[in-house]
mmCIF file of C-alpha atoms and ligand atoms in Angstrom:
data_model
loop_
_atom_site.group_PDB
_atom_site.id
_atom_site.type_symbol
_atom_site.label_atom_id
_atom_site.label_comp_id
_atom_site.label_asym_id
_atom_site.label_seq_id
_atom_site.Cartn_x
_atom_site.Cartn_y
_atom_site.Cartn_z
ATOM 1 C CA MET A 974 3.259 72.633 -55.070
ATOM 2 C CA MET A 975 4.255 75.860 -54.364
ATOM 3 C CA ARG A 976 3.747 77.676 -57.982
ATOM 4 C CA ASP A 977 5.526 81.248 -57.086
ATOM 5 C CA TRP A 978 8.975 81.662 -57.987
ATOM 6 C CA HIS A 979 11.166 84.112 -59.145
ATOM 7 C CA ILE A 980 14.723 83.937 -60.169
ATOM 8 C CA PHE A 981 17.702 87.068 -60.340
ATOM 9 C CA CYS A 982 20.344 87.050 -62.900
ATOM 10 C CA ARG A 983 22.578 89.707 -62.869
ATOM 11 C CA VAL A 984 24.848 89.426 -66.053
ATOM 12 C CA VAL A 985 28.310 89.543 -65.452
ATOM 13 C CA ASP A 986 29.785 89.281 -68.847
ATOM 14 C CA ASN A 987 29.395 88.201 -71.726
ATOM 15 C CA TYR A 988 25.725 86.388 -73.156
ATOM 16 C CA GLY A 989 26.112 82.747 -70.316
ATOM 17 C CA ASP A 990 24.429 84.442 -67.874
ATOM 18 C CA ALA A 991 21.701 86.059 -68.840
ATOM 19 C CA GLY A 992 21.318 82.376 -71.740
ATOM 20 C CA VAL A 993 21.262 79.773 -68.809
ATOM 21 C CA GLY A 994 19.541 82.491 -66.249
ATOM 22 C CA PHE A 995 16.303 82.560 -68.905
ATOM 23 C CA ARG A 996 16.314 78.663 -70.213
ATOM 24 C CA LEU A 997 16.035 77.467 -67.242
ATOM 25 C CA ALA A 998 13.303 80.374 -66.745
ATOM 26 C CA LYS A 999 11.770 78.546 -70.048
ATOM 27 C CA GLN A 1000 12.142 75.831 -69.103
ATOM 28 C CA LEU A 1001 10.116 75.538 -65.572
ATOM 29 C CA ALA A 1002 7.226 77.682 -67.059
ATOM 30 C CA ASN A 1003 6.919 75.680 -69.814
ATOM 31 C CA GLU A 1004 7.049 72.593 -68.683
ATOM 32 C CA PHE A 1005 5.671 72.093 -65.289
ATOM 33 C CA SER A 1006 3.638 75.485 -65.562
ATOM 34 C CA ILE A 1007 5.411 77.562 -63.050
ATOM 35 C CA ASP A 1008 4.819 81.320 -62.387
ATOM 36 C CA ILE A 1009 8.009 82.227 -63.294
ATOM 37 C CA THR A 1010 9.393 85.790 -63.051
ATOM 38 C CA LEU A 1011 13.040 86.722 -64.072
ATOM 39 C CA TRP A 1012 14.735 89.527 -62.794
ATOM 40 C CA ILE A 1013 17.764 89.956 -64.807
ATOM 41 C CA ASP A 1014 19.969 93.600 -65.332
ATOM 42 C CA ASN A 1015 20.161 93.659 -68.628
ATOM 43 C CA LEU A 1016 17.855 93.366 -71.412
ATOM 44 C CA ALA A 1017 19.862 94.236 -74.153
ATOM 45 C CA VAL A 1018 21.810 90.896 -73.979
ATOM 46 C CA LEU A 1019 18.959 88.480 -72.964
ATOM 47 C CA ALA A 1020 17.325 90.523 -76.491
ATOM 48 C CA LYS A 1021 20.569 89.159 -78.445
ATOM 49 C CA ILE A 1022 20.169 85.320 -78.032
ATOM 50 C CA GLN A 1023 16.483 85.909 -77.661
ATOM 51 C CA PRO A 1024 14.990 88.506 -79.867
ATOM 52 C CA GLN A 1025 11.346 87.693 -78.830
ATOM 53 C CA VAL A 1026 13.000 89.713 -75.776
ATOM 54 C CA ASP A 1027 12.304 94.313 -75.734
ATOM 55 C CA PRO A 1028 15.267 95.277 -73.464
ATOM 56 C CA SER A 1029 13.233 98.992 -73.581
ATOM 57 C CA LEU A 1030 10.837 97.336 -71.686
ATOM 58 C CA ASN A 1031 9.802 97.668 -67.684
ATOM 59 C CA ARG A 1032 7.917 93.860 -68.461
ATOM 60 C CA GLN A 1033 7.018 92.000 -70.654
ATOM 61 C CA THR A 1034 6.475 88.345 -70.794
ATOM 62 C CA VAL A 1035 8.375 86.326 -73.568
ATOM 63 C CA PHE A 1036 7.646 82.099 -74.494
ATOM 64 C CA LYS A 1037 5.185 82.374 -70.660
ATOM 65 C CA VAL A 1038 8.555 83.978 -68.950
ATOM 66 C CA ASN A 1039 7.936 87.027 -66.992
ATOM 67 C CA ILE A 1040 11.213 89.205 -67.476
ATOM 68 C CA SER A 1041 11.239 92.548 -65.604
ATOM 69 C CA ARG A 1042 14.090 95.151 -64.818
ATOM 70 C CA LEU A 1043 15.970 94.055 -61.825
ATOM 71 C CA THR A 1044 17.067 97.423 -60.750
ATOM 72 C CA PRO A 1045 19.447 98.201 -57.629
ATOM 73 C CA ASN A 1046 16.378 99.528 -56.298
ATOM 74 C CA VAL A 1047 13.223 96.739 -57.314
ATOM 75 C CA ALA A 1048 11.454 96.441 -53.357
ATOM 76 C CA PRO A 1049 9.216 92.609 -53.113
ATOM 77 C CA PRO A 1050 5.120 92.192 -52.931
ATOM 78 C CA ASP A 1051 3.543 92.101 -50.200
ATOM 79 C CA ILE A 1052 4.014 87.644 -49.930
ATOM 80 C CA PHE A 1053 7.259 86.859 -51.117
ATOM 81 C CA PRO A 1054 7.229 84.059 -53.459
ATOM 82 C CA ASP A 1055 7.465 79.723 -52.969
ATOM 83 C CA VAL A 1056 10.818 80.414 -53.999
ATOM 84 C CA ILE A 1057 13.591 82.417 -54.684
ATOM 85 C CA ILE A 1058 16.870 81.148 -56.909
ATOM 86 C CA ASP A 1059 20.157 83.487 -57.643
ATOM 87 C CA ILE A 1060 21.719 82.268 -60.098
ATOM 88 C CA PHE A 1061 25.289 82.034 -60.267
ATOM 89 C CA GLY A 1062 25.544 83.857 -56.667
ATOM 90 C CA GLY A 1063 25.334 87.597 -57.606
ATOM 91 C CA GLY A 1064 22.388 87.774 -54.871
ATOM 92 C CA LEU A 1065 18.951 89.834 -53.763
ATOM 93 C CA PRO A 1066 18.266 93.141 -54.339
ATOM 94 C CA ARG A 1067 18.911 95.204 -51.368
ATOM 95 C CA LEU A 1068 15.138 96.405 -50.271
ATOM 96 C CA TRP A 1069 14.080 92.288 -51.363
ATOM 97 C CA LEU A 1070 17.648 91.854 -48.070
ATOM 98 C CA ASP A 1071 15.608 94.172 -45.281
ATOM 99 C CA ALA A 1072 12.109 93.035 -46.238
ATOM 100 C CA LEU A 1073 12.844 89.343 -45.345
ATOM 101 C CA ALA A 1074 15.306 90.082 -42.415
ATOM 102 C CA ARG A 1075 11.985 92.085 -40.961
ATOM 103 C CA ASP A 1076 9.457 89.218 -41.751
ATOM 104 C CA PHE A 1077 11.440 85.731 -41.540
ATOM 105 C CA PRO A 1078 14.441 87.633 -38.917
ATOM 106 C CA ALA A 1079 17.096 85.693 -37.965
ATOM 107 C CA GLY A 1080 15.959 82.259 -34.761
ATOM 108 C CA ASN A 1081 11.886 83.540 -35.766
ATOM 109 C CA ASN A 1082 9.173 80.832 -35.323
ATOM 110 C CA ILE A 1083 7.654 80.790 -38.322
ATOM 111 C CA PRO A 1084 7.562 77.035 -39.189
ATOM 112 C CA ASP A 1085 9.537 76.115 -42.756
ATOM 113 C CA ASN A 1086 6.679 75.378 -44.767
ATOM 114 C CA GLU A 1087 5.338 79.391 -44.848
ATOM 115 C CA LYS A 1088 8.174 81.255 -45.679
ATOM 116 C CA PRO A 1089 9.973 81.007 -49.313
ATOM 117 C CA LEU A 1090 12.581 78.826 -50.474
ATOM 118 C CA TRP A 1091 16.329 80.239 -51.312
ATOM 119 C CA ILE A 1092 18.396 78.559 -53.771
ATOM 120 C CA VAL A 1093 21.942 79.774 -55.316
ATOM 121 C CA LEU A 1094 22.015 77.583 -58.562
ATOM 122 C CA GLU A 1095 25.932 78.278 -59.252
ATOM 123 C CA TYR A 1096 28.202 78.023 -61.392
ATOM 124 C CA LEU A 1097 29.027 73.958 -63.370
ATOM 125 C CA SER A 1098 31.627 72.629 -62.773
ATOM 126 C CA ALA A 1099 33.548 68.189 -62.769
ATOM 127 C CA GLU A 1100 35.337 69.036 -60.176
ATOM 128 C CA ALA A 1101 34.797 66.775 -57.013
ATOM 129 C CA PHE A 1102 33.901 69.754 -54.048
ATOM 130 C CA VAL A 1103 30.743 70.061 -56.508
ATOM 131 C CA ASP A 1104 28.974 66.108 -55.492
ATOM 132 C CA ASP A 1105 30.366 67.497 -51.877
ATOM 133 C CA LEU A 1106 28.364 70.962 -52.196
ATOM 134 C CA HIS A 1107 25.468 70.619 -53.342
ATOM 135 C CA GLY A 1108 21.639 70.360 -52.211
ATOM 136 C CA LYS A 1109 23.913 71.611 -49.483
ATOM 137 C CA PRO A 1110 23.082 73.872 -46.414
ATOM 138 C CA SER A 1111 24.048 77.653 -47.497
ATOM 139 C CA PRO A 1112 22.135 79.546 -44.656
ATOM 140 C CA PRO A 1113 21.859 82.990 -45.047
ATOM 141 C CA PRO A 1114 22.650 85.871 -42.322
ATOM 142 C CA ASN A 1115 20.309 87.864 -41.027
ATOM 143 C CA ILE A 1116 17.790 86.148 -42.620
ATOM 144 C CA ASP A 1117 16.030 82.977 -41.392
ATOM 145 C CA ILE A 1118 14.673 80.768 -44.279
ATOM 146 C CA PRO A 1119 15.984 77.346 -45.875
ATOM 147 C CA ARG A 1120 18.537 78.720 -48.509
ATOM 148 C CA ARG A 1121 20.767 74.954 -50.032
ATOM 149 C CA PHE A 1122 23.387 74.563 -53.042
ATOM 150 C CA PHE A 1123 22.724 74.199 -55.862
ATOM 151 C CA PHE A 1124 25.367 72.941 -58.793
ATOM 152 C CA PRO A 1125 24.524 71.768 -61.542
ATOM 153 C CA GLY A 1126 27.059 68.321 -63.198
ATOM 154 C CA PHE A 1127 27.726 65.824 -64.611
ATOM 155 C CA ASN A 1128 27.048 63.450 -61.887
ATOM 156 C CA GLU A 1129 23.721 61.566 -60.196
ATOM 157 C CA LYS A 1130 25.525 63.852 -57.559
ATOM 158 C CA SER A 1131 24.798 66.670 -58.196
ATOM 159 C CA GLY A 1132 22.349 68.680 -59.656
ATOM 160 C CA GLY A 1133 22.201 67.668 -63.594
ATOM 161 C CA LEU A 1134 22.471 69.680 -66.597
ATOM 162 C CA LEU A 1135 20.135 71.440 -69.170
ATOM 163 C CA ARG A 1136 17.472 69.294 -71.499
ATOM 164 C CA GLU A 1137 14.610 70.354 -72.721
ATOM 165 C CA ARG A 1138 11.382 66.750 -72.034
ATOM 166 C CA ASP A 1139 11.872 66.866 -75.925
ATOM 167 C CA LEU A 1140 15.468 68.585 -76.819
ATOM 168 C CA ILE A 1141 16.515 65.010 -78.437
ATOM 169 C CA SER A 1142 13.423 64.043 -80.143
ATOM 170 C CA LEU A 1143 13.413 67.195 -82.302
ATOM 171 C CA ARG A 1144 16.782 67.629 -82.611
ATOM 172 C CA ASP A 1145 17.187 63.610 -84.359
ATOM 173 C CA ILE A 1146 13.273 65.051 -86.133
ATOM 174 C CA PHE A 1147 15.780 67.673 -87.858
ATOM 175 C CA LEU A 1148 18.447 66.029 -87.956
ATOM 176 C CA GLN A 1149 17.148 63.623 -90.180
ATOM 177 C CA SER A 1150 15.263 65.755 -92.404
ATOM 178 C CA PRO A 1151 18.037 67.735 -95.632
ATOM 179 C CA GLU A 1152 15.365 70.063 -95.474
ATOM 180 C CA SER A 1153 15.409 71.300 -92.209
ATOM 181 C CA ARG A 1154 19.742 72.430 -92.947
ATOM 182 C CA LYS A 1155 18.660 74.111 -95.624
ATOM 183 C CA ILE A 1156 15.582 75.964 -94.499
ATOM 184 C CA PHE A 1157 18.776 76.368 -91.338
ATOM 185 C CA PHE A 1158 21.380 77.824 -94.076
ATOM 186 C CA ALA A 1159 19.131 79.930 -96.276
ATOM 187 C CA ALA A 1160 16.979 81.105 -93.743
ATOM 188 C CA THR A 1161 17.994 81.491 -90.465
ATOM 189 C CA LEU A 1162 21.664 82.003 -91.394
ATOM 190 C CA GLY A 1163 21.304 83.750 -94.994
ATOM 191 C CA VAL A 1164 23.842 81.203 -96.310
ATOM 192 C CA PRO A 1165 22.452 80.119 -99.441
ATOM 193 C CA SER A 1166 24.500 76.543 -100.012
ATOM 194 C CA LEU A 1167 27.127 75.127 -98.532
ATOM 195 C CA PRO A 1168 28.849 72.125 -100.164
ATOM 196 C CA GLU A 1169 27.873 68.682 -98.992
ATOM 197 C CA SER A 1170 31.302 67.652 -98.824
ATOM 198 C CA ALA A 1171 32.490 70.010 -96.684
ATOM 199 C CA MET A 1172 33.503 69.711 -92.532
ATOM 200 C CA LEU A 1173 31.306 72.341 -90.867
ATOM 201 C CA VAL A 1174 33.218 74.109 -88.186
ATOM 202 C CA SER A 1175 30.938 76.688 -85.881
ATOM 203 C CA VAL A 1176 33.360 77.876 -83.244
ATOM 204 C CA PHE A 1177 32.303 79.998 -80.741
ATOM 205 C CA CYS A 1178 34.888 81.410 -78.629
ATOM 206 C CA TYR A 1179 37.210 83.932 -76.793
ATOM 207 C CA ASP A 1180 39.718 86.159 -78.516
ATOM 208 C CA THR A 1181 42.130 83.043 -79.044
ATOM 209 C CA PRO A 1182 45.334 85.169 -81.010
ATOM 210 C CA THR A 1183 46.138 81.032 -82.093
ATOM 211 C CA LEU A 1184 43.087 81.517 -84.705
ATOM 212 C CA SER A 1185 44.177 82.682 -87.495
ATOM 213 C CA GLN A 1186 47.359 79.924 -86.915
ATOM 214 C CA LEU A 1187 44.631 77.372 -86.548
ATOM 215 C CA PHE A 1188 43.517 78.774 -89.793
ATOM 216 C CA ASP A 1189 46.557 78.734 -91.903
ATOM 217 C CA VAL A 1190 45.942 74.988 -91.012
ATOM 218 C CA TRP A 1191 43.126 74.964 -92.485
ATOM 219 C CA ASN A 1192 43.164 76.120 -95.658
ATOM 220 C CA GLN A 1193 45.544 73.575 -96.507
ATOM 221 C CA SER A 1194 42.440 71.059 -95.279
ATOM 222 C CA ALA A 1195 42.645 67.956 -98.501
ATOM 223 C CA THR A 1196 38.829 68.402 -97.449
ATOM 224 C CA PRO A 1197 36.864 71.750 -97.990
ATOM 225 C CA ILE A 1198 35.842 73.452 -94.089
ATOM 226 C CA ILE A 1199 33.944 76.284 -93.438
ATOM 227 C CA ALA A 1200 33.919 77.750 -89.998
ATOM 228 C CA LEU A 1201 31.184 79.924 -89.316
ATOM 229 C CA ILE A 1202 31.982 81.863 -87.260
ATOM 230 C CA PRO A 1203 29.216 83.900 -84.629
ATOM 231 C CA GLU A 1204 29.530 87.759 -85.982
ATOM 232 C CA GLY A 1205 31.802 89.820 -82.748
ATOM 233 C CA VAL A 1206 33.614 86.351 -81.665
ATOM 234 C CA ALA A 1207 37.025 87.000 -83.544
ATOM 235 C CA ASP A 1208 37.431 89.470 -84.989
ATOM 236 C CA HIS A 1209 40.548 89.526 -84.111
ATOM 237 C CA ALA A 1210 41.360 86.653 -85.641
ATOM 238 C CA ILE A 1211 39.252 87.495 -88.547
ATOM 239 C CA ASN A 1212 41.724 90.575 -89.748
ATOM 240 C CA GLN A 1213 44.612 89.157 -89.047
ATOM 241 C CA TRP A 1214 44.497 86.257 -91.217
ATOM 242 C CA HIS A 1215 45.500 87.178 -94.592
ATOM 243 C CA GLY A 1216 45.984 83.598 -96.199
ATOM 244 C CA ILE A 1217 43.945 83.395 -99.479
ATOM 245 C CA GLU A 1218 41.098 81.104 -99.062
ATOM 246 C CA ASN A 1219 41.561 78.014 -101.010
ATOM 247 C CA ALA A 1220 40.363 74.887 -98.929
ATOM 248 C CA LEU A 1221 38.955 77.038 -95.639
ATOM 249 C CA ARG A 1222 35.868 79.245 -96.360
ATOM 250 C CA ILE A 1223 35.456 81.893 -93.758
ATOM 251 C CA VAL A 1224 31.448 82.255 -92.638
ATOM 252 C CA SER A 1225 30.796 84.755 -91.006
ATOM 253 C CA ILE A 1226 26.789 84.350 -89.270
ATOM 254 C CA PRO A 1227 24.927 86.332 -87.188
ATOM 255 C CA LEU A 1228 24.518 86.030 -83.525
ATOM 256 C CA ILE A 1229 20.986 84.116 -83.080
ATOM 257 C CA SER A 1230 18.311 82.724 -80.802
ATOM 258 C CA GLN A 1231 19.265 79.959 -78.343
ATOM 259 C CA ASP A 1232 16.972 77.143 -80.217
ATOM 260 C CA GLU A 1233 18.929 77.732 -82.863
ATOM 261 C CA TYR A 1234 22.082 78.354 -81.989
ATOM 262 C CA ASP A 1235 21.369 74.895 -80.728
ATOM 263 C CA GLN A 1236 20.854 74.467 -84.566
ATOM 264 C CA LEU A 1237 23.295 75.129 -85.325
ATOM 265 C CA LEU A 1238 25.703 72.242 -83.499
ATOM 266 C CA TRP A 1239 23.797 70.107 -84.314
ATOM 267 C CA THR A 1240 24.597 70.963 -88.260
ATOM 268 C CA CYS A 1241 28.477 71.028 -88.295
ATOM 269 C CA ASP A 1242 30.811 68.459 -87.834
ATOM 270 C CA LEU A 1243 32.871 70.168 -85.404
ATOM 271 C CA ASN A 1244 32.066 72.929 -82.586
ATOM 272 C CA PHE A 1245 34.213 74.770 -79.880
ATOM 273 C CA VAL A 1246 31.921 76.413 -77.724
ATOM 274 C CA ARG A 1247 32.519 78.354 -74.442
ATOM 275 C CA GLY A 1248 31.512 79.459 -71.042
ATOM 276 C CA GLU A 1249 28.863 76.526 -69.501
ATOM 277 C CA ASP A 1250 25.527 76.957 -72.281
ATOM 278 C CA SER A 1251 27.379 76.261 -74.883
ATOM 279 C CA LEU A 1252 28.978 73.411 -73.860
ATOM 280 C CA VAL A 1253 25.736 72.098 -72.177
ATOM 281 C CA ARG A 1254 24.591 72.161 -75.856
ATOM 282 C CA ALA A 1255 26.755 70.638 -77.907
ATOM 283 C CA ILE A 1256 27.092 68.020 -74.980
ATOM 284 C CA TRP A 1257 22.902 67.795 -76.412
ATOM 285 C CA ALA A 1258 24.525 67.782 -80.268
ATOM 286 C CA GLY A 1259 26.738 64.639 -79.769
ATOM 287 C CA LYS A 1260 28.994 65.807 -81.932
ATOM 288 C CA PRO A 1261 32.658 66.361 -80.774
ATOM 289 C CA PHE A 1262 33.719 69.634 -79.606
ATOM 290 C CA VAL A 1263 36.455 71.927 -78.068
ATOM 291 C CA TRP A 1264 36.058 73.554 -75.510
ATOM 292 C CA GLN A 1265 37.055 77.253 -73.745
ATOM 293 C CA ALA A 1266 37.252 78.416 -70.290
ATOM 294 C CA TYR A 1267 36.101 80.862 -69.348
ATOM 295 C CA ARG A 1268 38.776 82.872 -67.863
ATOM 296 C CA GLN A 1269 39.490 83.432 -64.768
ATOM 297 C CA GLU A 1270 41.673 84.743 -62.481
ATOM 298 C CA ASN A 1271 45.317 83.173 -60.639
ATOM 299 C CA LYS A 1272 44.444 79.747 -63.662
ATOM 300 C CA ALA A 1273 41.431 78.803 -61.522
ATOM 301 C CA HIS A 1274 39.602 77.637 -64.560
ATOM 302 C CA MET A 1275 42.510 75.631 -65.064
ATOM 303 C CA SER A 1276 41.533 73.174 -63.135
ATOM 304 C CA LYS A 1277 37.863 73.225 -63.904
ATOM 305 C CA LEU A 1278 39.180 71.650 -67.364
ATOM 306 C CA SER A 1279 41.431 69.533 -66.849
ATOM 307 C CA ALA A 1280 38.128 67.812 -64.259
ATOM 308 C CA PHE A 1281 35.509 68.107 -67.403
ATOM 309 C CA LEU A 1282 38.466 67.242 -69.836
ATOM 310 C CA THR A 1283 38.450 63.961 -67.040
ATOM 311 C CA ARG A 1284 35.219 63.486 -66.299
ATOM 312 C CA TYR A 1285 34.165 63.600 -70.588
ATOM 313 C CA LEU A 1286 36.720 60.941 -71.747
ATOM 314 C CA ALA A 1287 36.807 58.767 -68.892
ATOM 315 C CA ASP A 1288 36.478 55.156 -70.485
ATOM 316 C CA ALA A 1289 37.836 56.998 -74.156
ATOM 317 C CA GLN A 1290 39.790 55.054 -75.975
ATOM 318 C CA GLU A 1291 43.786 56.425 -74.495
ATOM 319 C CA SER A 1292 43.994 57.714 -78.131
ATOM 320 C CA GLU A 1293 40.947 59.651 -78.234
ATOM 321 C CA LYS A 1294 41.914 60.537 -74.779
ATOM 322 C CA VAL A 1295 45.305 61.469 -75.884
ATOM 323 C CA THR A 1296 44.208 64.044 -79.106
ATOM 324 C CA LEU A 1297 41.243 66.142 -77.290
ATOM 325 C CA THR A 1298 43.922 66.539 -73.969
ATOM 326 C CA ARG A 1299 46.269 68.500 -76.354
ATOM 327 C CA PHE A 1300 43.446 70.162 -78.535
ATOM 328 C CA THR A 1301 41.819 70.846 -76.152
ATOM 329 C CA LEU A 1302 44.334 72.154 -73.142
ATOM 330 C CA ALA A 1303 46.374 74.090 -76.583
ATOM 331 C CA TRP A 1304 42.973 75.647 -77.785
ATOM 332 C CA ASN A 1305 43.324 77.245 -74.529
ATOM 333 C CA ALA A 1306 46.521 78.008 -74.537
ATOM 334 C CA ALA A 1307 48.006 75.955 -71.213
ATOM 335 C CA ASP A 1308 50.621 75.451 -72.855
ATOM 336 C CA GLU A 1309 53.304 77.073 -75.326
ATOM 337 C CA THR A 1310 51.698 74.420 -79.056
ATOM 338 C CA SER A 1311 50.098 76.213 -80.984
ATOM 339 C CA PRO A 1312 46.155 73.808 -81.942
ATOM 340 C CA ALA A 1313 47.623 74.853 -85.296
ATOM 341 C CA VAL A 1314 49.870 71.475 -84.448
ATOM 342 C CA ARG A 1315 47.746 69.074 -83.393
ATOM 343 C CA TRP A 1316 45.026 69.787 -85.538
ATOM 344 C CA SER A 1317 45.935 67.349 -88.068
ATOM 345 C CA GLU A 1318 46.163 65.101 -84.477
ATOM 346 C CA LEU A 1319 42.030 65.895 -83.879
ATOM 347 C CA VAL A 1320 40.949 65.044 -87.616
ATOM 348 C CA GLY A 1321 42.179 61.629 -87.706
ATOM 349 C CA ARG A 1322 40.706 61.233 -85.146
ATOM 350 C CA LEU A 1323 37.078 62.745 -85.876
ATOM 351 C CA PRO A 1324 35.254 59.588 -87.150
ATOM 352 C CA ALA A 1325 36.448 58.088 -83.485
ATOM 353 C CA LEU A 1326 35.459 61.203 -80.973
ATOM 354 C CA THR A 1327 32.192 61.271 -82.857
ATOM 355 C CA LYS A 1328 30.643 57.977 -82.741
ATOM 356 C CA TYR A 1329 32.071 58.825 -78.432
ATOM 357 C CA ALA A 1330 30.132 61.964 -78.473
ATOM 358 C CA HIS A 1331 27.093 60.460 -79.560
ATOM 359 C CA ASN A 1332 27.295 58.028 -76.934
ATOM 360 C CA TRP A 1333 28.172 59.940 -74.382
ATOM 361 C CA GLN A 1334 26.005 62.021 -74.939
ATOM 362 C CA LEU A 1335 22.898 58.928 -75.213
ATOM 363 C CA ARG A 1336 24.167 58.189 -71.534
ATOM 364 C CA GLN A 1337 23.733 61.909 -70.334
ATOM 365 C CA SER A 1338 20.564 62.354 -71.352
ATOM 366 C CA GLN A 1339 19.068 59.405 -69.034
ATOM 367 C CA MET A 1340 20.356 61.171 -65.906
ATOM 368 C CA VAL A 1341 17.415 63.529 -64.828
ATOM 369 C CA ASP A 1342 18.013 67.233 -65.643
ATOM 370 C CA LEU A 1343 18.665 70.212 -64.267
ATOM 371 C CA ALA A 1344 14.893 71.649 -64.173
ATOM 372 C CA SER A 1345 13.881 68.323 -62.881
ATOM 373 C CA SER A 1346 16.253 68.136 -59.546
ATOM 374 C CA LEU A 1347 15.779 71.582 -58.396
ATOM 375 C CA ILE A 1348 12.652 70.924 -58.761
ATOM 376 C CA GLU A 1349 13.067 67.668 -56.375
ATOM 377 C CA LEU A 1350 15.515 69.737 -54.386
ATOM 378 C CA VAL A 1351 12.592 71.819 -53.747
ATOM 379 C CA ARG A 1352 10.519 68.964 -52.661
ATOM 380 C CA ASP A 1353 13.066 67.886 -50.216
ATOM 381 C CA MET A 1354 13.008 71.604 -48.612
ATOM 382 C CA ARG A 1355 9.846 71.230 -47.442
HETATM 383 O O1 TRH B 2900 28.636 84.331 -72.823
HETATM 384 P P1 TRH B 2900 29.926 83.286 -72.875
HETATM 385 O O2 TRH B 2900 30.925 82.722 -72.061
HETATM 386 O O3 TRH B 2900 29.669 83.429 -71.118
HETATM 387 C C1 TRH B 2900 30.332 82.170 -70.427
HETATM 388 C C2 TRH B 2900 29.971 81.496 -69.127
HETATM 389 O O4 TRH B 2900 28.465 81.557 -69.377
HETATM 390 C C3 TRH B 2900 30.984 81.956 -68.217
HETATM 391 O O5 TRH B 2900 30.199 80.406 -67.107
HETATM 392 C C4 TRH B 2900 30.869 83.317 -66.765
HETATM 393 O O6 TRH B 2900 30.901 83.277 -66.083
HETATM 394 C C5 TRH B 2900 30.752 84.363 -68.367
HETATM 395 O O7 TRH B 2900 30.124 84.090 -69.600
HETATM 396 C C6 TRH B 2900 30.324 85.349 -67.749
HETATM 397 O O8 TRH B 2900 29.518 81.742 -72.936
HETATM 398 P P2 TRH B 2900 28.488 80.847 -72.455
HETATM 399 O O9 TRH B 2900 27.834 80.007 -71.503
HETATM 400 O O10 TRH B 2900 28.447 79.824 -73.874
HETATM 401 O O11 TRH B 2900 27.022 81.495 -73.374
HETATM 402 C C7 TRH B 2900 26.552 81.626 -74.135
HETATM 403 C C8 TRH B 2900 25.612 82.313 -74.679
HETATM 404 O O12 TRH B 2900 24.791 82.525 -75.749
HETATM 405 C C9 TRH B 2900 24.038 79.987 -74.806
HETATM 406 O O13 TRH B 2900 22.797 80.549 -74.185
HETATM 407 C C10 TRH B 2900 24.270 80.093 -76.627
HETATM 408 C C11 TRH B 2900 23.887 81.645 -76.906
HETATM 409 N N1 TRH B 2900 24.096 82.128 -77.659
HETATM 410 C C12 TRH B 2900 23.222 82.728 -78.878
HETATM 411 O O14 TRH B 2900 22.038 82.140 -78.483
HETATM 412 N N2 TRH B 2900 23.329 82.643 -80.468
HETATM 413 C C13 TRH B 2900 23.980 82.449 -80.543
HETATM 414 O O15 TRH B 2900 24.825 83.251 -81.522
HETATM 415 C C14 TRH B 2900 25.133 82.698 -80.837
HETATM 416 C C15 TRH B 2900 27.386 82.296 -80.356
HETATM 417 C C16 TRH B 2900 24.672 81.784 -79.339
#
């Protein structure tokens, strides 16, 4: 078995690149005993969601992951790793490419089992092309080593979703213990006591002007609503809102570690999530969620969003399907409707959507997880 793997992660924006990179590295090191080096170019971003990481160090080991600072001039080791993973196609450093081209030039006769394997881990999507492209060869120019695409996804034809082996059981143990919830709020979030009867909503979003309109509606709710909002995430909407808190309480919470963020999602009644990794974690929470796609040029994210909604809601009753789709589209500013207008509809369907989210997650968790599919792909490439 090939034990030496290097993962390359470039932080383009936000926390998702670092979040996916570290989560994958940690799982491979801890569950598959792989010797992992994670090359990452922005340690400060990683440290925000993995506080054990010291951004001043060029090399360190955290949760069995060897973390190395990625700079444009990093050179490869004397012996290439068995497997190279290029997260989100950020590419390898110039000196690595040069050395690979020198040692494995196009048309070489070196047997494949003596070459490093290269995998390009792509973004998560429910779009149909994923099924066709997952695992397919993607030969690099001027370098003759095996390279394949790996597409995460929501069905057996794709590479699956990141899911640690004990995630679901840890979640269930946490949720069965009222003490864990209390400790979580007091010790992790620094929020002393919250009324049991209130509806807990976590809000992790991009800048969304309509959030302040949602605050207005929440403030008139028959059930008290507590909105837990990570610091810095929705400053604009919070500053813009001049309501006097009635049914709504806005609680600013610190940025917490990835494991703690999971606990937040497990605890809340409804989660607003964004990008890629928090979407996956919201799925594993088994609670209803509203997803905001990472905005791309020319609204390319809209097809991603609608493919996901179609996939996620395929087995839902018509009323749940329509309700969550409408609300999510409004939240993503896909039409002129404010999500505030759609709130009462959504809240009316929340019990059914909660059941649905639980069942969907159960089915999804029967599928092979991303790290295991990666191991399978590597075996297949040899
Ligand atoms: O931060 P994001 O918006 O990242 C995005 C997406 O990954 C997108 O696909 C990518 O193209 C873009 O970045 C550049 O959302 P995402 O993917 O949910 O990542 C957030 C990570 O931060 C996730 O691992 C959860 C973690 N997190 C914490 O650990 N603690 C926290 O308190 C919060 C709010 C998040």
